[in-house]
mmCIF file of C-alpha atoms in Angstrom:
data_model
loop_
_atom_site.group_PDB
_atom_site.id
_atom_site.type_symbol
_atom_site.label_atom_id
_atom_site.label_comp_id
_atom_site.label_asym_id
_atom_site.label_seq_id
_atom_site.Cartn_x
_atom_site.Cartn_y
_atom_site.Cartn_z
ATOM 1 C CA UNK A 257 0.000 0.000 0.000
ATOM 2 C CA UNK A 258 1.289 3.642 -0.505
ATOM 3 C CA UNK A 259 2.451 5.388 2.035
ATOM 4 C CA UNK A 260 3.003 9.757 2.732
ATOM 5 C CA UNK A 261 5.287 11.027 5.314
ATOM 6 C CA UNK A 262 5.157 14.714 5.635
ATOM 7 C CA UNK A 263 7.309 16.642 8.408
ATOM 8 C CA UNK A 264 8.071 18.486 10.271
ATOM 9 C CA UNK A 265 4.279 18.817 12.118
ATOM 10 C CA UNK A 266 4.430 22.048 13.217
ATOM 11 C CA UNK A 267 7.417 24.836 12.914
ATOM 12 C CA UNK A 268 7.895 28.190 14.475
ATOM 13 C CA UNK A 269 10.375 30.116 12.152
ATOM 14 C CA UNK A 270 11.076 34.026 12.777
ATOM 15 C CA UNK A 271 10.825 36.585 9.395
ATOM 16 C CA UNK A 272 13.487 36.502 6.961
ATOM 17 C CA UNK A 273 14.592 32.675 8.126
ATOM 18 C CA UNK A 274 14.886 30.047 5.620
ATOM 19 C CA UNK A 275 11.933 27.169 5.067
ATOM 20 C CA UNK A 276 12.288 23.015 4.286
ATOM 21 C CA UNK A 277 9.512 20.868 4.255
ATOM 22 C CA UNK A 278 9.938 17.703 3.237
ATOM 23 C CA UNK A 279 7.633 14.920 2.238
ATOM 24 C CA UNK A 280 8.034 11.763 0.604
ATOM 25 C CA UNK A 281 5.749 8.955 -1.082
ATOM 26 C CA UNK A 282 5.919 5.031 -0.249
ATOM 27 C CA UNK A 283 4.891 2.113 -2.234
ATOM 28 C CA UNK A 284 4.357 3.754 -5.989
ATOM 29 C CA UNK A 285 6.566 4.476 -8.550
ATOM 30 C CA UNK A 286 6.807 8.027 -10.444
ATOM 31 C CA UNK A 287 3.859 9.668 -8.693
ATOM 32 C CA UNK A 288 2.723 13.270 -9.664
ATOM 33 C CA UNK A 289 3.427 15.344 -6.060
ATOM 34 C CA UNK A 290 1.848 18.636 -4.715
ATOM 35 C CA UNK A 291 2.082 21.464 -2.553
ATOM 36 C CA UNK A 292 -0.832 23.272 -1.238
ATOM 37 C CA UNK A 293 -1.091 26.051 1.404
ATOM 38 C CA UNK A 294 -4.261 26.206 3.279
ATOM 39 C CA UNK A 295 -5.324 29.949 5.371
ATOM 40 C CA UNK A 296 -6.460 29.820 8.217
ATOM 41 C CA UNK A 297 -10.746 28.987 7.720
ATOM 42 C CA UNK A 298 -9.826 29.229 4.001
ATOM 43 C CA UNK A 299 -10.051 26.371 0.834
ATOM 44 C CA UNK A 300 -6.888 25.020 -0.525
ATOM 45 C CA UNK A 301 -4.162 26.563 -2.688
ATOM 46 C CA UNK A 302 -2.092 24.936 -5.424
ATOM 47 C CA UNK A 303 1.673 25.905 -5.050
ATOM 48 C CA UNK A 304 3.211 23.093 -6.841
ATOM 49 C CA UNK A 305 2.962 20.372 -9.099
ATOM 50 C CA UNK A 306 5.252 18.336 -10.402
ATOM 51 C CA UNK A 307 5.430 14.831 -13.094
ATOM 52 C CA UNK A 308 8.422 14.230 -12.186
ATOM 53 C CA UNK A 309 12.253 14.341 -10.930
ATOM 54 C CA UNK A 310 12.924 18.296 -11.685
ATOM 55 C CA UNK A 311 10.433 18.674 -13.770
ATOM 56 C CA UNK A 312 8.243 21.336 -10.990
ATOM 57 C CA UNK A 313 5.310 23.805 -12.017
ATOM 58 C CA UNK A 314 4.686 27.237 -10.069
ATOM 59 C CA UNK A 315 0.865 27.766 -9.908
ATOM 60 C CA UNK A 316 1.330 30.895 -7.616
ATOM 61 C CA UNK A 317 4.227 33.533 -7.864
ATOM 62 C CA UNK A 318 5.576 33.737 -4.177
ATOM 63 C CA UNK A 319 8.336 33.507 -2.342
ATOM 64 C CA UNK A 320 8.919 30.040 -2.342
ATOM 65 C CA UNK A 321 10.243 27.150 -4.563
ATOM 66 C CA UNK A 322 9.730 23.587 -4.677
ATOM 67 C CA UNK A 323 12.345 20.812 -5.708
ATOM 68 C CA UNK A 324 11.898 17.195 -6.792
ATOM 69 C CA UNK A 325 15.611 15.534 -6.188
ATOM 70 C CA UNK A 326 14.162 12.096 -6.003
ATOM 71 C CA UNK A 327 10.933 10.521 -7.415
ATOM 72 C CA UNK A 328 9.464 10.116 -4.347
ATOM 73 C CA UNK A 329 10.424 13.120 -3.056
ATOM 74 C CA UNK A 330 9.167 16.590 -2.549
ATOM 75 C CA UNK A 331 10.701 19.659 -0.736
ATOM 76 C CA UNK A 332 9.063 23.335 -0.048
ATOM 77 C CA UNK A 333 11.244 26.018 0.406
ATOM 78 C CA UNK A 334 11.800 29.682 0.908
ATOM 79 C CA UNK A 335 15.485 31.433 1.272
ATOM 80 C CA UNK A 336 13.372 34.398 3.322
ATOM 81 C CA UNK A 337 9.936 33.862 5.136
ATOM 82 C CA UNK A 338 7.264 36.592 5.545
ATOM 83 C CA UNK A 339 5.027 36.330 7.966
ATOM 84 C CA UNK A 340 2.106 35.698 4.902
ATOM 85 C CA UNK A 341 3.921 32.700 4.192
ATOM 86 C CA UNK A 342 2.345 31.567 7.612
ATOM 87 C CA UNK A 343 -0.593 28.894 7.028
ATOM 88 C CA UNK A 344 -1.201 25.229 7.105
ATOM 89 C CA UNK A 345 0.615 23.028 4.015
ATOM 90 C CA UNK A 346 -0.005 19.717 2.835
ATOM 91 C CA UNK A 347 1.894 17.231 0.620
ATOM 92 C CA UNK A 348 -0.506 15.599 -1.742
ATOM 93 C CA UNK A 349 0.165 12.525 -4.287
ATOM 94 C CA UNK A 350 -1.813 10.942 -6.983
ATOM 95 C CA UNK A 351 -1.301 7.958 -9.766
ATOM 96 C CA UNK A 352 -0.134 9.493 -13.137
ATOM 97 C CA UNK A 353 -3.529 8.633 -14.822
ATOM 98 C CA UNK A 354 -4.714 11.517 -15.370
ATOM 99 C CA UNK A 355 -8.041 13.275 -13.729
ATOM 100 C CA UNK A 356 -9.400 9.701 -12.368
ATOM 101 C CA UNK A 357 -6.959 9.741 -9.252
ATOM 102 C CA UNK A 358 -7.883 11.266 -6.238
ATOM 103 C CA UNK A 359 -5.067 13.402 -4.419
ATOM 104 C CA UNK A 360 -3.725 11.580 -1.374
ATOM 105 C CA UNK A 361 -2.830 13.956 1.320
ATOM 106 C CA UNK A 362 0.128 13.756 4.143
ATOM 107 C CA UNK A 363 -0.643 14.720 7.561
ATOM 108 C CA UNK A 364 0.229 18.687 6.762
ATOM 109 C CA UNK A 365 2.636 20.952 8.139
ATOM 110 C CA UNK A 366 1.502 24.034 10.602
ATOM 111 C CA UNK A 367 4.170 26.681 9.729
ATOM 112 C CA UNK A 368 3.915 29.848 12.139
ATOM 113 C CA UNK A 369 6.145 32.982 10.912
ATOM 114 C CA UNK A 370 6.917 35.306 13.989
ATOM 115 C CA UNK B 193 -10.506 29.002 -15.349
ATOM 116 C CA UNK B 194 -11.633 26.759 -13.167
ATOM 117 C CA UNK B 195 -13.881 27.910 -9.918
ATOM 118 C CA UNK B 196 -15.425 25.728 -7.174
ATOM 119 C CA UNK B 197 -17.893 27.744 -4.959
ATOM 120 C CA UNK B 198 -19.200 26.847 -1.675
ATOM 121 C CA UNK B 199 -22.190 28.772 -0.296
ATOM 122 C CA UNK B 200 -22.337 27.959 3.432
ATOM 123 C CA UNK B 201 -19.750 28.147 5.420
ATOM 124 C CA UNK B 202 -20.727 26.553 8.032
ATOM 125 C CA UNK B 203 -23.665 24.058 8.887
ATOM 126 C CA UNK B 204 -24.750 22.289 11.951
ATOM 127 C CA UNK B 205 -27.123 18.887 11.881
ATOM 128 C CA UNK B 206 -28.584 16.925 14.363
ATOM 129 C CA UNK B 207 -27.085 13.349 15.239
ATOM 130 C CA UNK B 208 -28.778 10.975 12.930
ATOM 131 C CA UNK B 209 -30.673 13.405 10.561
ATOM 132 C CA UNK B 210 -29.694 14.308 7.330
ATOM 133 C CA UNK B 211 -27.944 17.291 5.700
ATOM 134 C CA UNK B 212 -27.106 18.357 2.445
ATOM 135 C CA UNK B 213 -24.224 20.354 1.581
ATOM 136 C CA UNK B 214 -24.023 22.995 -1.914
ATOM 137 C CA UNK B 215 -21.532 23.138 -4.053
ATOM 138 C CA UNK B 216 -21.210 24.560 -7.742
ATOM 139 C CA UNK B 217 -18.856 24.727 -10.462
ATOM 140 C CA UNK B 218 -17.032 26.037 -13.214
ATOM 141 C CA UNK B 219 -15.274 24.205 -15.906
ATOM 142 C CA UNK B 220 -14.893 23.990 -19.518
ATOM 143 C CA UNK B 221 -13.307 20.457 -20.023
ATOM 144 C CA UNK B 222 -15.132 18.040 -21.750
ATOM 145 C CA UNK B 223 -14.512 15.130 -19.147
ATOM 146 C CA UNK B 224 -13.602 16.049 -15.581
ATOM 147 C CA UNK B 225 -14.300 14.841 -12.127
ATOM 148 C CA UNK B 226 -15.374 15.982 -8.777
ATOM 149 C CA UNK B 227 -14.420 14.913 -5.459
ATOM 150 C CA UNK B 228 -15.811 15.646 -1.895
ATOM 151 C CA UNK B 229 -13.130 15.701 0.869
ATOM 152 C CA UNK B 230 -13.260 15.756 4.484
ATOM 153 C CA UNK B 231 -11.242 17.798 7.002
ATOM 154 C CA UNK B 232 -11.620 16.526 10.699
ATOM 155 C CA UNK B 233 -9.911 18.707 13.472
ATOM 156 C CA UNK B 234 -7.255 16.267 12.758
ATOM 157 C CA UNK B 235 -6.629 18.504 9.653
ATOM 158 C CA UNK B 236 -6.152 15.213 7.688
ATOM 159 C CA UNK B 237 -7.616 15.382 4.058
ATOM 160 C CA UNK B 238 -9.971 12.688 3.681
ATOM 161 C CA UNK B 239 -11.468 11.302 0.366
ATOM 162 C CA UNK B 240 -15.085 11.041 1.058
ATOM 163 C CA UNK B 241 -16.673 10.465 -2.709
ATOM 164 C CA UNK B 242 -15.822 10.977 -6.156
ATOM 165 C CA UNK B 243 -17.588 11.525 -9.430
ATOM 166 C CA UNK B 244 -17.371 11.125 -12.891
ATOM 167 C CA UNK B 245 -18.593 14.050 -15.356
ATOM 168 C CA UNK B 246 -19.876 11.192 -17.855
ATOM 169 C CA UNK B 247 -21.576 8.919 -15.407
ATOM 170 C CA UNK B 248 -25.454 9.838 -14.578
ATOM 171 C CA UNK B 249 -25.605 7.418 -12.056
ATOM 172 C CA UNK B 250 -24.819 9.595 -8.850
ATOM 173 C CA UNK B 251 -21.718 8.206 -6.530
ATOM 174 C CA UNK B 252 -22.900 6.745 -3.644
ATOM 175 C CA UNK B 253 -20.571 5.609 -0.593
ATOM 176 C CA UNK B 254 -22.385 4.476 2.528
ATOM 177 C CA UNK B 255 -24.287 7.309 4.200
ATOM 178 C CA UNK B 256 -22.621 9.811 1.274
ATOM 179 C CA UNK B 257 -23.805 10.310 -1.398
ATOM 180 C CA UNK B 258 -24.318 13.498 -4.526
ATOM 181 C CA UNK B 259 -26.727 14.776 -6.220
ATOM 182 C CA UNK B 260 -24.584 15.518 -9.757
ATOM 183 C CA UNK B 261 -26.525 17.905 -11.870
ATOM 184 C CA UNK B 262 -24.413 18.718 -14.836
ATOM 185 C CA UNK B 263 -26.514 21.359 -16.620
ATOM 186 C CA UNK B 264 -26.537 23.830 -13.520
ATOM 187 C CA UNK B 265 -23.016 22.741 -12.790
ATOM 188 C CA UNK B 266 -23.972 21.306 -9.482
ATOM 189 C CA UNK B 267 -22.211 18.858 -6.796
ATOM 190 C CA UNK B 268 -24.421 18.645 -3.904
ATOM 191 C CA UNK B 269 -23.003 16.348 -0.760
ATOM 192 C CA UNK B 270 -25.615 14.355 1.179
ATOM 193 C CA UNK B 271 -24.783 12.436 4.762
ATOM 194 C CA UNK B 272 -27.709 10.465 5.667
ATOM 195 C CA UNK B 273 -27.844 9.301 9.630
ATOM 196 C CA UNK B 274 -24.844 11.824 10.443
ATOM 197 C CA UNK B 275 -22.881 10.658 13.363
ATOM 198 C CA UNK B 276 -20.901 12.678 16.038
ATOM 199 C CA UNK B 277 -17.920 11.770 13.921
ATOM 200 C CA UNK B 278 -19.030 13.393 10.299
ATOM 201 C CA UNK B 279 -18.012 16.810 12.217
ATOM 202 C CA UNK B 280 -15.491 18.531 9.897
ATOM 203 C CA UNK B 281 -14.857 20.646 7.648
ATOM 204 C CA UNK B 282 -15.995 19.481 4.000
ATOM 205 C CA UNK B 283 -14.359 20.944 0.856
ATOM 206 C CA UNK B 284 -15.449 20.009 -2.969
ATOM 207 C CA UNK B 285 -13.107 20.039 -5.482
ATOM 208 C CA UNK B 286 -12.713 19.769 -9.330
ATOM 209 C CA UNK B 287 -10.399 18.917 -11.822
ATOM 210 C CA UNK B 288 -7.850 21.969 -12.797
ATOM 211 C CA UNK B 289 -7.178 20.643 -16.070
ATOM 212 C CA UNK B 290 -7.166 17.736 -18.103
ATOM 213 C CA UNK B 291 -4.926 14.791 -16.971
ATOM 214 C CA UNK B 292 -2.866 16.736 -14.405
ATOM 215 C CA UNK B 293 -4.642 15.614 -11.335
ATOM 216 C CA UNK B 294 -4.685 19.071 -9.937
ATOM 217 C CA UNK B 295 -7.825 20.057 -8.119
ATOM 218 C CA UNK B 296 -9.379 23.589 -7.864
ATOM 219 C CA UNK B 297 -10.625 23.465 -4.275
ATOM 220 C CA UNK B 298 -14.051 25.166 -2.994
ATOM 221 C CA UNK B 299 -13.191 27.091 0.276
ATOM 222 C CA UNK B 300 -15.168 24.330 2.374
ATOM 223 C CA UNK B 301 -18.098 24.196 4.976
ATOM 224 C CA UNK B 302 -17.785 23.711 8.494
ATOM 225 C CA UNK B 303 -19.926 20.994 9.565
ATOM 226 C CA UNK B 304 -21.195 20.530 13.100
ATOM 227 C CA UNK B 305 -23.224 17.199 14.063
ATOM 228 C CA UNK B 306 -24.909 18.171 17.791
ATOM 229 C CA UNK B 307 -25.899 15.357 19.996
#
């Protein structure tokens, strides 16, 4: 069965410091990956999206990146936070079939800029 | 471009009755799906239901089911004998674009299930 580890859980990070979250995908081969940002009370936003090993798509212009070193890996990143870049973000997966597959969510990451 | 809208943000139903929960919808792919997912305190994103722009038959999933009504772009939610547990937060979401897998998420509706 697959498998999605997300971490760190929660993180406290002061303005201006850098960001990695890391998640990574069990039991599947070549996976499409995502990174969305939820507000507080608010819907879901896209970041990220990626097919594959460095091949990433922005959906949002911000200040953060994403990188795919490994197939079943995905990192989130900022060199500088601001405190907007505070907000709840999950690590999603799906099968590379197209619309059929349902997104399968890690257990998110509460990020808290001070 | 894409847009998901949910009308109530929040919702409350008595233990064992039955509520119904709006959503609507914007696309302009030919073939697309819609999903319903569930948000516990937890914050985990559950997969409560899916369903398939050319199917008629509405999804059904034990006490879930929709009410798909493709004309008026519609994606309704219904839990039947709602338990204590159902409390969450419930977001619909459709297809982004075509074979991508990315979802355009509605911004959700709090439901409350009262003893």
């Amino acid at each position: 069965s697959q498998t999605i580890h997300q971490w760190p859980a929660t993180l406290v990070q002061p303005v201006g410091s850098p960001l990695s979250l890391e998640c990574t995908v069990e039991g599947t081969s070549n996976p499409n990956l995502y990174w969305y940002r939820q507000a507080a009370g608010r819907g879901l936003q896209l970041l990220f999206y990626s097919i594959g090993i460095d091949q990433i798509s922005s959906e949002v212009p911000q200040n953060l990146s994403a990188s795919r070193p490994q197939d079943r890996q995905f990192i989130l990143s900022s060199k500088k936070l601001l405190l907007s870049d505070s907000g709840f973000y999950l690590c999603a997966w799906s099968w590379d079939r197209g619309s059929n597959s349902p997104l399968h969510f890690g257990n998110g990451t509460r990020l808290t800029v001070t | 471009a894409q847009t998901v809208t949910q009308s109530q943000p929040e919702m409350s139903v008595q233990e064992a009755e039955t509520v119904t929960l709006s959503c609507t919808y914007d696309t302009s792919e030919s073939n697309y799906y819609l999903f319903w997912y569930k948000q516990p305190p937890s914050r985990q994103m559950i997969l409560v239901i899916r369903q398939e722009a050319y199917k008629q038959q509405n999804a059904t999933e034990n006490r879930f089911s929709v009410n798909f009504q493709k004309a008026a772009k519609s994606f309704s939610l219904k839990i039947s004998d709602s338990q204590l547990g159902d409390t969450a937060m419930y977001f619909c979401a459709a297809d982004g674009s075509s074979n991508t897998g990315k979802l355009i998420f509605g911004q959700g509706t709090t439901l409350q299930v009262k003893p």
